[in-house]
mmCIF file of C-alpha atoms in Angstrom:
data_model
loop_
_atom_site.group_PDB
_atom_site.id
_atom_site.type_symbol
_atom_site.label_atom_id
_atom_site.label_comp_id
_atom_site.label_asym_id
_atom_site.label_seq_id
_atom_site.Cartn_x
_atom_site.Cartn_y
_atom_site.Cartn_z
ATOM 1 C CA UNK A 192 -2.629 -27.518 49.330
ATOM 2 C CA UNK A 193 0.872 -28.422 48.894
ATOM 3 C CA UNK A 194 3.674 -26.292 48.897
ATOM 4 C CA UNK A 195 4.023 -23.869 45.715
ATOM 5 C CA UNK A 196 7.487 -23.842 43.644
ATOM 6 C CA UNK A 197 8.256 -20.388 45.221
ATOM 7 C CA UNK A 198 7.822 -21.595 48.861
ATOM 8 C CA UNK A 199 9.965 -24.644 48.316
ATOM 9 C CA UNK A 200 12.755 -22.663 46.427
ATOM 10 C CA UNK A 201 13.223 -20.386 49.386
ATOM 11 C CA UNK A 202 14.957 -23.320 51.033
ATOM 12 C CA UNK A 203 16.848 -24.628 48.258
ATOM 13 C CA UNK A 204 20.529 -23.409 48.163
ATOM 14 C CA UNK A 205 21.972 -21.483 45.448
ATOM 15 C CA UNK A 206 24.041 -23.562 43.065
ATOM 16 C CA UNK A 207 27.249 -22.298 44.441
ATOM 17 C CA UNK A 208 26.116 -23.160 47.963
ATOM 18 C CA UNK A 209 25.008 -26.689 47.072
ATOM 19 C CA UNK A 210 27.191 -29.283 48.673
ATOM 20 C CA UNK A 211 27.287 -31.243 45.712
ATOM 21 C CA UNK A 212 28.627 -28.413 43.692
ATOM 22 C CA UNK A 213 31.219 -27.479 46.206
ATOM 23 C CA UNK A 214 32.559 -31.156 46.541
ATOM 24 C CA UNK A 215 32.615 -31.397 42.848
ATOM 25 C CA UNK A 216 34.634 -27.877 42.752
ATOM 26 C CA UNK A 217 37.136 -29.516 45.494
ATOM 27 C CA UNK A 218 37.682 -32.490 43.455
ATOM 28 C CA UNK A 219 38.185 -30.198 40.330
ATOM 29 C CA UNK A 220 40.642 -27.997 41.944
ATOM 30 C CA UNK A 221 42.413 -30.968 43.319
ATOM 31 C CA UNK A 222 43.025 -32.710 39.740
ATOM 32 C CA UNK A 223 44.234 -29.319 38.289
ATOM 33 C CA UNK A 224 46.834 -29.181 40.973
ATOM 34 C CA UNK A 225 47.954 -32.456 40.326
ATOM 35 C CA UNK A 226 48.061 -31.905 36.614
ATOM 36 C CA UNK A 227 50.196 -29.151 37.143
ATOM 37 C CA UNK A 228 52.633 -30.656 39.557
ATOM 38 C CA UNK A 229 52.996 -33.632 37.119
ATOM 39 C CA UNK A 230 54.908 -31.305 34.846
ATOM 40 C CA UNK A 231 57.456 -30.480 37.574
ATOM 41 C CA UNK A 232 59.620 -33.637 37.377
ATOM 42 C CA UNK A 233 59.805 -33.344 33.521
ATOM 43 C CA UNK A 234 61.159 -29.768 33.797
ATOM 44 C CA UNK A 235 63.699 -30.372 36.328
ATOM 45 C CA UNK A 236 64.398 -33.937 35.005
ATOM 46 C CA UNK A 237 63.765 -35.880 38.095
ATOM 47 C CA UNK A 238 63.250 -39.601 37.809
ATOM 48 C CA UNK A 239 59.898 -41.430 37.665
ATOM 49 C CA UNK A 240 60.329 -41.917 41.219
ATOM 50 C CA UNK A 241 59.701 -38.177 41.912
ATOM 51 C CA UNK A 242 56.239 -39.054 40.855
ATOM 52 C CA UNK A 243 55.410 -41.492 43.755
ATOM 53 C CA UNK A 244 54.382 -38.678 46.303
ATOM 54 C CA UNK A 245 51.825 -37.259 43.847
ATOM 55 C CA UNK A 246 50.901 -40.648 42.726
ATOM 56 C CA UNK A 247 49.942 -41.717 46.333
ATOM 57 C CA UNK A 248 47.996 -38.555 47.015
ATOM 58 C CA UNK A 249 45.798 -39.057 44.164
ATOM 59 C CA UNK A 250 45.311 -43.030 45.068
ATOM 60 C CA UNK A 251 44.005 -41.611 48.303
ATOM 61 C CA UNK A 252 41.773 -38.928 46.617
ATOM 62 C CA UNK A 253 40.341 -41.508 44.502
ATOM 63 C CA UNK A 254 39.822 -43.865 47.466
ATOM 64 C CA UNK A 255 38.134 -41.369 49.491
ATOM 65 C CA UNK A 256 35.188 -41.131 47.147
ATOM 66 C CA UNK A 257 34.307 -44.571 48.403
ATOM 67 C CA UNK A 258 36.101 -45.175 51.367
ATOM 68 C CA UNK A 259 36.564 -41.573 52.987
ATOM 69 C CA UNK A 260 38.506 -42.801 56.260
ATOM 70 C CA UNK A 261 40.847 -44.769 54.302
ATOM 71 C CA UNK A 262 41.336 -42.109 51.588
ATOM 72 C CA UNK A 263 42.051 -39.184 53.809
ATOM 73 C CA UNK A 264 44.411 -41.381 55.998
ATOM 74 C CA UNK A 265 46.485 -41.986 52.612
ATOM 75 C CA UNK A 266 46.158 -38.379 51.678
ATOM 76 C CA UNK A 267 47.218 -37.389 54.814
ATOM 77 C CA UNK A 268 50.514 -39.392 55.558
ATOM 78 C CA UNK A 269 51.821 -38.582 52.103
ATOM 79 C CA UNK A 270 53.171 -35.189 52.822
ATOM 80 C CA UNK A 271 55.110 -36.920 55.792
ATOM 81 C CA UNK A 272 56.364 -39.184 53.564
ATOM 82 C CA UNK A 273 57.685 -36.682 50.884
ATOM 83 C CA UNK A 274 59.119 -34.529 53.548
ATOM 84 C CA UNK A 275 60.812 -37.680 55.127
ATOM 85 C CA UNK A 276 62.375 -38.298 51.587
ATOM 86 C CA UNK A 277 63.616 -34.894 50.751
ATOM 87 C CA UNK A 278 60.787 -34.164 48.265
ATOM 88 C CA UNK A 279 58.812 -30.855 48.403
ATOM 89 C CA UNK A 280 55.435 -31.708 50.166
ATOM 90 C CA UNK A 281 53.414 -28.369 48.693
ATOM 91 C CA UNK A 282 51.349 -30.264 46.390
ATOM 92 C CA UNK A 283 50.640 -32.894 48.769
ATOM 93 C CA UNK A 284 49.625 -30.252 51.318
ATOM 94 C CA UNK A 285 47.189 -29.051 48.686
ATOM 95 C CA UNK A 286 45.641 -32.386 47.885
ATOM 96 C CA UNK A 287 45.324 -32.803 51.684
ATOM 97 C CA UNK A 288 43.527 -29.846 52.415
ATOM 98 C CA UNK A 289 40.826 -29.830 49.352
ATOM 99 C CA UNK A 290 40.501 -33.815 50.330
ATOM 100 C CA UNK A 291 39.831 -32.754 54.197
ATOM 101 C CA UNK A 292 37.233 -30.222 53.030
ATOM 102 C CA UNK A 293 35.668 -32.941 50.731
ATOM 103 C CA UNK A 294 35.272 -35.595 52.988
ATOM 104 C CA UNK A 295 33.961 -33.504 55.914
ATOM 105 C CA UNK A 296 31.466 -31.956 53.277
ATOM 106 C CA UNK A 297 30.215 -35.539 52.554
ATOM 107 C CA UNK A 298 30.078 -37.640 55.780
ATOM 108 C CA UNK A 299 33.188 -37.541 58.209
ATOM 109 C CA UNK A 300 33.277 -35.370 61.413
ATOM 110 C CA UNK A 301 35.178 -32.050 61.259
ATOM 111 C CA UNK A 302 37.016 -32.441 64.488
ATOM 112 C CA UNK A 303 38.596 -35.682 63.619
ATOM 113 C CA UNK A 304 39.694 -35.040 60.248
ATOM 114 C CA UNK A 305 41.164 -31.670 61.478
ATOM 115 C CA UNK A 306 43.102 -33.510 64.192
ATOM 116 C CA UNK A 307 44.454 -35.863 61.528
ATOM 117 C CA UNK A 308 45.280 -33.377 58.665
ATOM 118 C CA UNK A 309 46.430 -30.568 60.879
ATOM 119 C CA UNK A 310 49.186 -32.193 62.806
ATOM 120 C CA UNK A 311 50.326 -33.931 59.726
ATOM 121 C CA UNK A 312 50.948 -30.809 57.486
ATOM 122 C CA UNK A 313 52.538 -29.202 60.464
ATOM 123 C CA UNK A 314 55.189 -31.887 60.913
ATOM 124 C CA UNK A 315 55.826 -31.903 57.264
ATOM 125 C CA UNK A 316 56.566 -28.419 56.885
ATOM 126 C CA UNK A 317 58.684 -28.439 60.057
ATOM 127 C CA UNK A 318 60.818 -31.744 58.493
ATOM 128 C CA UNK A 319 61.072 -30.272 55.121
ATOM 129 C CA UNK A 320 61.889 -26.683 55.843
ATOM 130 C CA UNK A 321 64.198 -27.636 58.958
ATOM 131 C CA UNK A 322 62.146 -24.636 60.844
ATOM 132 C CA UNK A 323 61.398 -24.780 64.534
ATOM 133 C CA UNK A 324 58.024 -26.086 65.884
ATOM 134 C CA UNK A 325 56.927 -22.595 66.553
ATOM 135 C CA UNK A 326 57.643 -21.533 62.850
ATOM 136 C CA UNK A 327 54.709 -19.016 61.424
ATOM 137 C CA UNK A 328 54.961 -21.512 58.582
ATOM 138 C CA UNK A 329 54.051 -24.704 60.038
ATOM 139 C CA UNK A 330 51.461 -23.086 62.262
ATOM 140 C CA UNK A 331 49.911 -21.773 59.013
ATOM 141 C CA UNK A 332 49.803 -25.335 57.695
ATOM 142 C CA UNK A 333 48.288 -26.591 60.771
ATOM 143 C CA UNK A 334 45.826 -23.977 60.677
ATOM 144 C CA UNK A 335 44.904 -24.776 57.271
ATOM 145 C CA UNK A 336 44.116 -28.388 57.825
ATOM 146 C CA UNK A 337 41.756 -27.600 60.784
ATOM 147 C CA UNK A 338 40.255 -25.092 58.446
ATOM 148 C CA UNK A 339 39.209 -27.092 55.491
ATOM 149 C CA UNK A 340 37.805 -29.719 57.897
ATOM 150 C CA UNK A 341 35.877 -27.236 59.803
ATOM 151 C CA UNK A 342 34.433 -25.368 56.557
ATOM 152 C CA UNK A 343 33.405 -28.685 55.323
ATOM 153 C CA UNK A 344 31.416 -29.767 58.401
ATOM 154 C CA UNK A 345 29.963 -26.233 58.370
ATOM 155 C CA UNK A 346 28.485 -26.378 55.150
ATOM 156 C CA UNK A 347 27.256 -30.039 55.832
ATOM 157 C CA UNK A 348 25.539 -28.988 58.990
ATOM 158 C CA UNK A 349 23.823 -25.929 57.393
ATOM 159 C CA UNK A 350 22.725 -28.056 54.713
ATOM 160 C CA UNK A 351 21.159 -30.330 57.031
ATOM 161 C CA UNK A 352 19.841 -27.469 58.885
ATOM 162 C CA UNK A 353 18.112 -26.153 55.622
ATOM 163 C CA UNK A 354 16.681 -29.679 54.697
ATOM 164 C CA UNK A 355 15.051 -30.070 58.180
ATOM 165 C CA UNK A 356 13.799 -26.405 57.830
ATOM 166 C CA UNK A 357 12.257 -27.388 54.470
ATOM 167 C CA UNK A 358 10.643 -30.715 55.739
ATOM 168 C CA UNK A 359 9.475 -28.672 58.925
ATOM 169 C CA UNK A 360 7.670 -26.308 56.352
ATOM 170 C CA UNK A 361 6.205 -29.117 54.261
ATOM 171 C CA UNK A 362 4.960 -30.527 57.610
ATOM 172 C CA UNK A 363 3.335 -27.488 58.555
ATOM 173 C CA UNK A 364 1.734 -26.820 55.278
ATOM 174 C CA UNK A 365 0.378 -30.499 55.093
ATOM 175 C CA UNK A 366 -0.868 -29.836 58.897
ATOM 176 C CA UNK A 367 -2.608 -26.527 57.510
ATOM 177 C CA UNK A 368 -3.939 -28.351 54.701
ATOM 178 C CA UNK A 369 -5.354 -30.893 57.122
ATOM 179 C CA UNK A 370 -7.017 -28.561 59.389
ATOM 180 C CA UNK A 371 -8.747 -26.715 56.439
ATOM 181 C CA UNK A 372 -9.995 -29.909 55.005
ATOM 182 C CA UNK A 373 -11.368 -30.939 58.009
ATOM 183 C CA UNK A 374 -13.176 -27.553 58.620
ATOM 184 C CA UNK A 375 -14.455 -27.699 55.004
ATOM 185 C CA UNK A 376 -15.752 -31.123 55.764
ATOM 186 C CA UNK A 377 -17.330 -30.096 59.085
ATOM 187 C CA UNK A 378 -19.073 -26.978 57.275
ATOM 188 C CA UNK A 379 -20.316 -29.208 54.580
ATOM 189 C CA UNK A 380 -22.032 -31.637 56.971
ATOM 190 C CA UNK A 381 -23.457 -28.645 58.953
ATOM 191 C CA UNK A 382 -25.052 -27.142 55.439
ATOM 192 C CA UNK A 383 -26.176 -31.070 54.712
ATOM 193 C CA UNK A 384 -27.998 -31.582 58.093
ATOM 194 C CA UNK A 385 -29.412 -27.984 57.771
ATOM 195 C CA UNK A 386 -30.646 -28.893 53.840
ATOM 196 C CA UNK A 387 -32.043 -32.323 55.473
ATOM 197 C CA UNK A 388 -33.749 -30.957 58.312
ATOM 198 C CA UNK A 389 -35.378 -27.647 56.968
ATOM 199 C CA UNK A 390 -35.533 -27.981 53.195
ATOM 200 C CA UNK A 391 -36.215 -31.540 52.821
ATOM 201 C CA UNK A 392 -38.703 -31.760 55.366
ATOM 202 C CA UNK A 393 -40.742 -28.892 54.262
ATOM 203 C CA UNK A 394 -40.503 -30.172 50.573
ATOM 204 C CA UNK A 395 -41.543 -33.607 51.488
ATOM 205 C CA UNK A 396 -44.904 -32.040 53.386
ATOM 206 C CA UNK A 397 -45.596 -30.018 50.523
ATOM 207 C CA UNK A 398 -45.651 -32.791 48.089
ATOM 208 C CA UNK A 399 -48.079 -34.463 50.644
ATOM 209 C CA UNK A 400 -50.551 -31.721 50.533
ATOM 210 C CA UNK A 401 -50.333 -31.149 46.965
ATOM 211 C CA UNK A 402 -51.363 -34.915 46.688
ATOM 212 C CA UNK A 403 -54.082 -34.363 48.991
ATOM 213 C CA UNK A 404 -55.235 -31.247 47.193
ATOM 214 C CA UNK A 405 -55.018 -33.261 43.860
ATOM 215 C CA UNK A 406 -57.210 -36.233 45.234
ATOM 216 C CA UNK A 407 -59.930 -33.912 46.680
ATOM 217 C CA UNK A 408 -60.278 -31.819 43.347
ATOM 218 C CA UNK A 409 -63.875 -31.895 41.719
ATOM 219 C CA UNK A 410 -64.160 -33.826 38.561
ATOM 220 C CA UNK A 411 -64.548 -30.848 36.451
ATOM 221 C CA UNK A 412 -61.319 -29.311 37.524
ATOM 222 C CA UNK A 413 -59.151 -30.749 35.102
ATOM 223 C CA UNK A 414 -56.801 -27.803 34.473
ATOM 224 C CA UNK A 415 -56.408 -27.364 38.263
ATOM 225 C CA UNK A 416 -55.555 -30.907 38.354
ATOM 226 C CA UNK A 417 -52.804 -31.111 35.769
ATOM 227 C CA UNK A 418 -51.379 -28.090 37.240
ATOM 228 C CA UNK A 419 -51.182 -29.874 40.806
ATOM 229 C CA UNK A 420 -49.851 -33.043 39.079
ATOM 230 C CA UNK A 421 -46.981 -30.995 37.724
ATOM 231 C CA UNK A 422 -46.543 -29.435 40.685
ATOM 232 C CA UNK A 423 -46.368 -32.832 42.363
ATOM 233 C CA UNK A 424 -43.764 -33.908 39.612
ATOM 234 C CA UNK A 425 -41.594 -31.143 40.295
ATOM 235 C CA UNK A 426 -41.445 -31.503 44.184
ATOM 236 C CA UNK A 427 -40.207 -34.985 43.525
ATOM 237 C CA UNK A 428 -37.561 -33.624 41.151
ATOM 238 C CA UNK A 429 -36.583 -31.390 43.917
ATOM 239 C CA UNK A 430 -36.344 -34.052 46.625
ATOM 240 C CA UNK A 431 -34.254 -36.259 44.084
ATOM 241 C CA UNK A 432 -31.981 -33.451 43.498
ATOM 242 C CA UNK A 433 -31.858 -32.464 47.222
ATOM 243 C CA UNK A 434 -30.972 -36.446 47.944
ATOM 244 C CA UNK A 435 -27.959 -36.004 45.540
ATOM 245 C CA UNK A 436 -26.636 -32.876 46.950
ATOM 246 C CA UNK A 437 -26.965 -34.414 50.339
ATOM 247 C CA UNK A 438 -24.647 -37.181 49.238
ATOM 248 C CA UNK A 439 -22.306 -35.047 47.605
ATOM 249 C CA UNK A 440 -21.912 -32.852 50.870
ATOM 250 C CA UNK A 441 -21.900 -36.028 53.117
ATOM 251 C CA UNK A 442 -18.849 -37.687 50.690
ATOM 252 C CA UNK A 443 -15.485 -37.168 52.210
ATOM 253 C CA UNK A 444 -13.645 -38.054 48.907
ATOM 254 C CA UNK A 445 -13.982 -36.923 45.097
ATOM 255 C CA UNK A 446 -14.369 -40.313 44.060
ATOM 256 C CA UNK A 447 -17.311 -41.143 46.414
ATOM 257 C CA UNK A 448 -19.015 -37.879 45.332
ATOM 258 C CA UNK A 449 -18.626 -39.204 41.748
ATOM 259 C CA UNK A 450 -19.725 -42.382 42.688
ATOM 260 C CA UNK A 451 -22.900 -40.914 44.314
ATOM 261 C CA UNK A 452 -23.810 -38.808 41.056
ATOM 262 C CA UNK A 453 -25.443 -41.994 39.905
ATOM 263 C CA UNK A 454 -28.416 -41.434 42.079
ATOM 264 C CA UNK A 455 -29.442 -39.277 39.513
ATOM 265 C CA UNK A 456 -28.068 -38.119 36.260
ATOM 266 C CA UNK A 457 -26.865 -34.746 36.066
ATOM 267 C CA UNK A 458 -29.087 -32.413 34.045
ATOM 268 C CA UNK A 459 -27.493 -31.136 30.934
ATOM 269 C CA UNK A 460 -28.492 -29.270 27.610
ATOM 270 C CA UNK A 461 -30.658 -32.292 26.411
ATOM 271 C CA UNK A 462 -33.037 -31.434 29.225
ATOM 272 C CA UNK A 463 -33.942 -28.320 28.127
ATOM 273 C CA UNK A 464 -37.122 -29.390 26.060
ATOM 274 C CA UNK A 465 -38.356 -31.561 29.091
ATOM 275 C CA UNK A 466 -37.706 -28.232 31.229
ATOM 276 C CA UNK A 467 -39.942 -26.292 28.739
ATOM 277 C CA UNK A 468 -42.556 -28.485 28.678
ATOM 278 C CA UNK A 469 -42.981 -28.369 32.641
ATOM 279 C CA UNK A 470 -43.224 -24.786 32.278
ATOM 280 C CA UNK A 471 -45.809 -25.078 29.790
ATOM 281 C CA UNK A 472 -47.818 -27.377 31.745
ATOM 282 C CA UNK A 473 -48.029 -24.598 34.640
ATOM 283 C CA UNK A 474 -49.733 -22.230 32.021
ATOM 284 C CA UNK A 475 -46.686 -20.523 31.163
ATOM 285 C CA UNK A 476 -46.455 -19.351 27.326
ATOM 286 C CA UNK A 477 -42.764 -20.461 26.407
ATOM 287 C CA UNK A 478 -41.762 -19.413 22.903
ATOM 288 C CA UNK A 479 -38.765 -21.697 22.079
ATOM 289 C CA UNK A 480 -36.279 -21.848 19.354
ATOM 290 C CA UNK A 481 -33.692 -24.106 20.162
ATOM 291 C CA UNK A 482 -30.504 -25.160 18.408
ATOM 292 C CA UNK A 483 -29.207 -28.837 18.111
ATOM 293 C CA UNK A 484 -26.798 -29.628 20.921
ATOM 294 C CA UNK A 485 -23.458 -29.536 19.499
ATOM 295 C CA UNK A 486 -21.844 -33.062 19.433
ATOM 296 C CA UNK A 487 -18.663 -31.634 21.172
ATOM 297 C CA UNK A 488 -20.524 -29.864 23.989
ATOM 298 C CA UNK A 489 -18.602 -29.778 27.170
ATOM 299 C CA UNK A 490 -20.284 -31.526 30.053
ATOM 300 C CA UNK A 491 -19.902 -28.495 32.404
ATOM 301 C CA UNK A 492 -20.974 -26.276 29.782
ATOM 302 C CA UNK A 493 -23.952 -28.631 29.315
ATOM 303 C CA UNK A 494 -25.101 -28.529 32.817
ATOM 304 C CA UNK A 495 -24.530 -24.781 33.364
ATOM 305 C CA UNK A 496 -26.851 -24.184 30.141
ATOM 306 C CA UNK A 497 -29.316 -26.255 31.477
ATOM 307 C CA UNK A 498 -29.472 -24.404 35.126
ATOM 308 C CA UNK A 499 -29.246 -20.756 33.278
ATOM 309 C CA UNK A 500 -32.385 -21.718 31.539
ATOM 310 C CA UNK A 501 -33.993 -23.229 34.578
ATOM 311 C CA UNK A 502 -33.537 -20.347 36.624
ATOM 312 C CA UNK A 503 -34.292 -17.928 33.837
ATOM 313 C CA UNK A 504 -37.598 -19.431 33.281
ATOM 314 C CA UNK A 505 -38.391 -19.665 36.917
ATOM 315 C CA UNK A 506 -37.663 -15.753 37.088
ATOM 316 C CA UNK A 507 -39.853 -15.272 34.337
ATOM 317 C CA UNK A 508 -42.771 -17.088 36.110
ATOM 318 C CA UNK A 509 -42.236 -15.016 39.292
ATOM 319 C CA UNK A 510 -41.439 -11.743 37.995
ATOM 320 C CA UNK A 511 -42.691 -11.623 34.590
ATOM 321 C CA UNK A 512 -46.068 -11.735 32.458
ATOM 322 C CA UNK A 513 -46.654 -12.606 28.864
ATOM 323 C CA UNK A 514 -44.844 -15.080 26.511
ATOM 324 C CA UNK A 515 -41.474 -15.987 27.556
ATOM 325 C CA UNK A 516 -39.090 -16.263 24.889
ATOM 326 C CA UNK A 517 -36.164 -18.536 24.702
ATOM 327 C CA UNK A 518 -33.670 -19.053 22.080
ATOM 328 C CA UNK A 519 -30.306 -20.964 21.848
ATOM 329 C CA UNK A 520 -27.829 -20.663 19.148
ATOM 330 C CA UNK A 521 -24.372 -21.841 18.333
ATOM 331 C CA UNK A 522 -22.085 -19.789 15.982
ATOM 332 C CA UNK A 523 -18.330 -20.318 16.075
ATOM 333 C CA UNK A 524 -18.010 -22.846 18.771
ATOM 334 C CA UNK A 525 -20.014 -20.067 21.049
ATOM 335 C CA UNK A 526 -23.274 -21.294 22.646
ATOM 336 C CA UNK A 527 -25.639 -18.411 23.098
ATOM 337 C CA UNK A 528 -28.881 -18.588 25.239
ATOM 338 C CA UNK A 529 -31.217 -15.858 25.169
ATOM 339 C CA UNK A 530 -34.358 -15.968 27.430
ATOM 340 C CA UNK A 531 -36.642 -12.757 27.603
ATOM 341 C CA UNK A 532 -40.056 -11.612 28.977
ATOM 342 C CA UNK A 533 -42.467 -8.384 29.432
ATOM 343 C CA UNK A 534 -42.145 -7.468 33.384
ATOM 344 C CA UNK A 535 -44.888 -7.480 35.366
ATOM 345 C CA UNK A 536 -46.424 -4.151 36.118
ATOM 346 C CA UNK A 537 -47.522 -4.013 39.618
ATOM 347 C CA UNK A 538 -49.550 -1.005 41.149
ATOM 348 C CA UNK A 539 -50.254 -0.087 44.721
ATOM 349 C CA UNK A 540 -52.162 2.529 46.513
ATOM 350 C CA UNK A 541 -50.500 5.310 48.636
ATOM 351 C CA UNK A 542 -51.393 8.210 50.611
ATOM 352 C CA UNK A 543 -53.260 9.896 47.918
ATOM 353 C CA UNK A 544 -56.177 7.975 46.231
ATOM 354 C CA UNK A 545 -55.609 9.208 42.736
ATOM 355 C CA UNK A 546 -51.890 8.074 42.785
ATOM 356 C CA UNK A 547 -50.407 4.741 42.142
ATOM 357 C CA UNK A 548 -47.096 3.148 42.286
ATOM 358 C CA UNK A 549 -45.692 0.845 39.519
ATOM 359 C CA UNK A 550 -43.709 -2.028 40.077
ATOM 360 C CA UNK A 551 -40.471 -0.441 39.263
ATOM 361 C CA UNK A 552 -41.268 1.954 42.184
ATOM 362 C CA UNK A 553 -41.873 -0.873 44.763
ATOM 363 C CA UNK A 554 -39.126 -2.237 46.629
ATOM 364 C CA UNK A 555 -38.716 -5.750 44.936
ATOM 365 C CA UNK A 556 -38.061 -8.953 46.615
ATOM 366 C CA UNK A 557 -34.303 -9.839 45.856
ATOM 367 C CA UNK A 558 -33.010 -13.094 45.406
ATOM 368 C CA UNK A 559 -30.132 -15.000 44.264
ATOM 369 C CA UNK A 560 -31.265 -16.199 41.004
ATOM 370 C CA UNK A 561 -29.196 -13.463 38.957
ATOM 371 C CA UNK A 562 -26.241 -14.257 40.914
ATOM 372 C CA UNK A 563 -26.497 -17.926 40.538
ATOM 373 C CA UNK A 564 -26.737 -17.439 36.815
ATOM 374 C CA UNK A 565 -23.778 -15.508 36.632
ATOM 375 C CA UNK A 566 -21.816 -17.788 38.558
ATOM 376 C CA UNK A 567 -23.001 -20.777 36.867
ATOM 377 C CA UNK A 568 -21.864 -18.991 33.586
ATOM 378 C CA UNK A 569 -18.477 -18.157 34.897
ATOM 379 C CA UNK A 570 -17.737 -21.496 36.455
ATOM 380 C CA UNK A 571 -18.177 -22.684 32.763
ATOM 381 C CA UNK A 572 -15.782 -19.980 31.358
ATOM 382 C CA UNK A 573 -18.833 -17.838 30.255
ATOM 383 C CA UNK A 574 -20.443 -14.633 30.888
ATOM 384 C CA UNK A 575 -24.199 -13.518 31.407
ATOM 385 C CA UNK A 576 -25.548 -10.103 30.587
ATOM 386 C CA UNK A 577 -28.708 -8.928 31.898
ATOM 387 C CA UNK A 578 -30.892 -6.175 30.058
ATOM 388 C CA UNK A 579 -33.556 -4.743 32.694
ATOM 389 C CA UNK A 580 -35.640 -2.420 30.859
ATOM 390 C CA UNK A 581 -38.869 -0.615 32.222
ATOM 391 C CA UNK A 582 -41.055 -2.964 30.626
ATOM 392 C CA UNK A 583 -38.612 -5.919 29.357
ATOM 393 C CA UNK A 584 -36.381 -8.159 30.929
ATOM 394 C CA UNK A 585 -33.641 -10.290 29.122
ATOM 395 C CA UNK A 586 -30.807 -12.496 30.228
ATOM 396 C CA UNK A 587 -28.200 -13.769 27.740
ATOM 397 C CA UNK A 588 -25.652 -16.337 28.462
ATOM 398 C CA UNK A 589 -22.732 -16.750 26.266
ATOM 399 C CA UNK A 590 -20.571 -20.063 26.587
ATOM 400 C CA UNK A 591 -18.097 -21.694 24.771
ATOM 401 C CA UNK A 592 -18.636 -25.134 23.447
ATOM 402 C CA UNK A 593 -15.356 -26.740 24.370
ATOM 403 C CA UNK A 594 -15.467 -25.037 27.854
ATOM 404 C CA UNK A 595 -12.857 -22.707 27.171
ATOM 405 C CA UNK A 596 -13.007 -18.927 28.606
ATOM 406 C CA UNK A 597 -14.825 -16.147 26.820
ATOM 407 C CA UNK A 598 -12.865 -13.036 26.527
#
C-alpha cells in the first residue's frame, strides 16, 4: 500500500506558500519596479547616464539567477554607488531587498546575506539624505535588508522541514506495507502447512483406502466398482487442486503464483459438462440444459461459474433428493446459472412415539457452501440468490459476461 494522493497533499504547500512561486513573485515585483523607475529620467529630463544605477541593479538581479553570490554583491553595492554620485537610491534599495529575499529563498544563508545587504542600505541612506547614523530612516533601511534575508531563509527552512516530513511519512508507509506483507506471508505459510499436514495427508489416505476397496470388490459389483473409481478420480483431482493451492500460498510474488498456475489449468465454464458427468457417475440424476459458452467470457467469470456449479451440485448430493436441474442461459451479456433440486425430508423419533420431526425441524449441519458461492459470485461482479422453500431448494447466480458489476 502506497501513500494516497490525499495523504501526500497534506504535506504539499499551498501555491502561495510554494518557494518557487514566491521566488517568481519577487522577480516579478523587481521587474515592475524597474520598469516604473525607467520612466523617471525621461520625465525629469535626466541624461541617459541616470539609468546607470538601475542598469547595474538589473544586471545584478539577472546574474543572481545563476550566480547568487555575485549577483547579490552587485545589487548590494549599487545603492552605495547611487548615493555616492548623488542619485536617489530608493529604487536600488527595493531591488536589493527583493533580491536578498530571492537568493536566500533559493540557496544562500540568510545571516550572511543580511550582513551584506543591511549595512549597504544603511550607509546609502545616511550618505544620500545627509542624516545621522542613528536616524530612524537609516535604521529602517538596515532592518529591511535583514528582514528580507531572514524571510527567505525561513521559508526555505520550512520547505526543507516539510519535505523531510513528507519523506518520513513515505518511509513510515513503506515500513507499514512491509510489515503487513510480512504478516500476510507468514499467515499464508501457516495455512499452507496446515493444508498440507491435515487435508493433504487425509485425502491421500482416503485415496489409498478407496483403491484397496475397489480391488477387493467381488466381480459382480460393477456399480460399486464404478462408484469407487469415480471417487478415486475425485480424490486425485482434490490432490492436484490442493497442490496448486499450496504452490500459490507458498509463492512470494504474484509472478511466481501466475507461473505456478501451470501445475493444473484453472477450471472454467468449459469444464461444467465433465463436472456433470462426474456427478452422474455417482448416481445423481442431473438434468442439464447448458448454453454455449460466450466467446468473450471473462476468465474470472468463467472460473466463478464453474465453482458455483460445482458447489451447487455438491450441496444437492449432500442435502437433496431426486433429480437435480441445472440450466445456464446467456441473454443481454448476462450469464444466469440456476441449480435446483427437491430437499431431503428427514424424520426422527422424539419423546412421543406417535410424533416425528421433519428435516426442517432438525438442526442441520451448517457449512460454508452458500457463503463460498456468494463470495465467488461477488468476486466476479455478480450476485447469488438463494430460494430455500420447504420442499425445494434453488440457487441462481447472475454474472456479466464481460466481468462487469451487476447492479
